[in-house]
Amino acid sequence: MKFDILIGLGAGIFAFLLVMGYNVLPIGLLIAVGYFFWTFVLSRQVIKNGNGVSIATTAIDFEDIGGQSVAKKELQEALDFLLYSDRMKALGIRPIKGILLSGPTGTGKTLLAKAAAKYTNSAFLSVSGSEFVEMYAGVGAERVRGLFKRAREMVRKEKKTSAIIFIDEMDILGAKRGSNVSHHEYDQTLNQLLVEMDGLKADQGAHILVMAATNRPEALDAAILRPGRFDRQVKVDLPDKEGRIAILKIHTKNKPLAQEVDLEEIAHETFGFSGAHLESVTNEAAIFALRENADEITEHHLHEAVEKVMLGEKLDRKPTEEELQRIAIHESGHALLAEVVRPNSVSQISIRSRGNALGYVRHYPKDDLYLYTQAMLEEQIMVTLAGALAEEQILGTRSTGAMGDYEQALNLVEKMLLAGMSSLGVTDVSLLSAEQRQPVTKGILADLEERTMRIIEKNEQALMQVTEILKTEESLSGETLRAHLKHIA
Ligand code: ATP
């Protein structure tokens, strides 16, 4: 992009000088020579020098990776092919050439590749798929060739028997061929990678294993996944609660934790967090401790850090008195409903702006749930609708503050339709027209709005009590909130 702007700018200046009557021929020649030099000499040099390829001496063990026990086990099994290659050879098993790690971002795929290198005592080269994509034809393919050559050189230099080439963002390099219409270059690069992998043989002196990572395995060209190429696929998922505890332990090992800190509770609160999020929580907590000049990291620092990672930095945005009243009513509405339908579920309610939110209610997630019943979905929808309905009940009108809530409610209704929980029964929702879907969606929402409104009306006094306290305190813990909602029904 920057390069395009530069070319445009250059052409403009060139034309201007020409119009002004300057002799631009020598400058033109100079630019042409420079361009040739860059394209055919320098860019080749860059490939030779392995620009973009990072070579790390990896000191990561599988024990340094929290959770992911299934992924680690599958990976270690695959790596044993490399470690015991003589036995494999004796049995006529063909060597493994590629392992694909797939899963959400920040779950430890890079760490697993590094640990694999240490486990197998291999040389390690890491490169990102995006670094192969160049505007010059053939550069990507040549980079791939250079990469394999370099891996062999490293094995020789480091006196090892194997090398692991780790390609991150594989979906950029290995997208379905033909999907990048304007870029023939992508296809050439991918073809070259496949050629290199097909040519890998154990008796070339060095065994090269390609490990690739992607967040979008569905975008990969089928040829990549063909047996004999990336024929091992390891799923690296978001960590479950046990995994989160293990990751938190790893990242607090070098930090002074106060005695009262319960990492299990932090793990409970952080459902859906990746390893990278959890690392960030421990780091932010240490920064909060530093800001307060504390010697130890306390529960309070960790809770603050979870909120920061989840919702973003606190903002100095100052709403007007009137807005603040509305925000407090809105958040109290959410909290009230949450405590009625799922007692003890609110962990925090606040009217301090954070990230995009003017206020927020945080809930304790139910223990790592992967299935939801109809009742659970309906309750969640009622909690999301309660903010706007509380505004309507107390102030007579709704506001734009509920737009995000409606989006969430509609997503949950969509889930109900897909799961056959609506009056349509089990049906292929994608075949329904908007006219068929709309009345069903509307019906579900109207019914749940009515149920929510009844609860708000019944508990209006408690709602206003929480609103008033929230306006002075700005933020309340779940326990304090519940003390004011003792008599709700
Ligand atoms: P991406 O898909 O974005 O490249 P990734 O899956 O490769 O992400 P990593 O780069 O391995 O993720 O992880 C990023 C950081 O998150 C690590 O350096 C580490 O601090 C932390 N992390 C992630 N997963 C784990 C884990 N399972 N155990 C310990 N730390 C982890």
Short mmCIF file of C-alpha atoms in Angstrom, two decimals, residues 21 68 110 112 130 147 159 211 243 291 300 319 340 405 420 441 457 464 487:
data_model
loop_
_atom_site.label_atom_id
_atom_site.label_comp_id
_atom_site.label_asym_id
_atom_site.label_seq_id
_atom_site.Cartn_x
_atom_site.Cartn_y
_atom_site.Cartn_z
CA GLY A 21 10.34 21.97 -18.91
CA GLN A 68 -3.83 -28.48 26.29
CA THR A 110 3.59 -21.19 18.70
CA LEU A 112 3.72 -25.99 21.12
CA SER A 130 2.27 -13.20 5.45
CA LEU A 147 13.58 -21.62 3.81
CA LYS A 159 25.06 -30.80 14.25
CA MET A 211 4.58 -27.35 11.52
CA GLY A 243 -6.19 -25.52 31.90
CA ARG A 291 0.91 1.55 40.58
CA HIS A 300 -8.19 -7.08 44.02
CA PRO A 319 -21.55 11.49 31.27
CA VAL A 340 -33.84 -13.18 39.98
CA ASP A 405 -28.08 -5.64 24.13
CA GLY A 420 -35.44 -26.16 17.09
CA THR A 441 -38.37 -13.85 16.38
CA GLU A 457 -42.49 -3.92 38.06
CA MET A 464 -34.28 2.18 42.52
CA HIS A 487 -36.26 -9.29 49.09
#
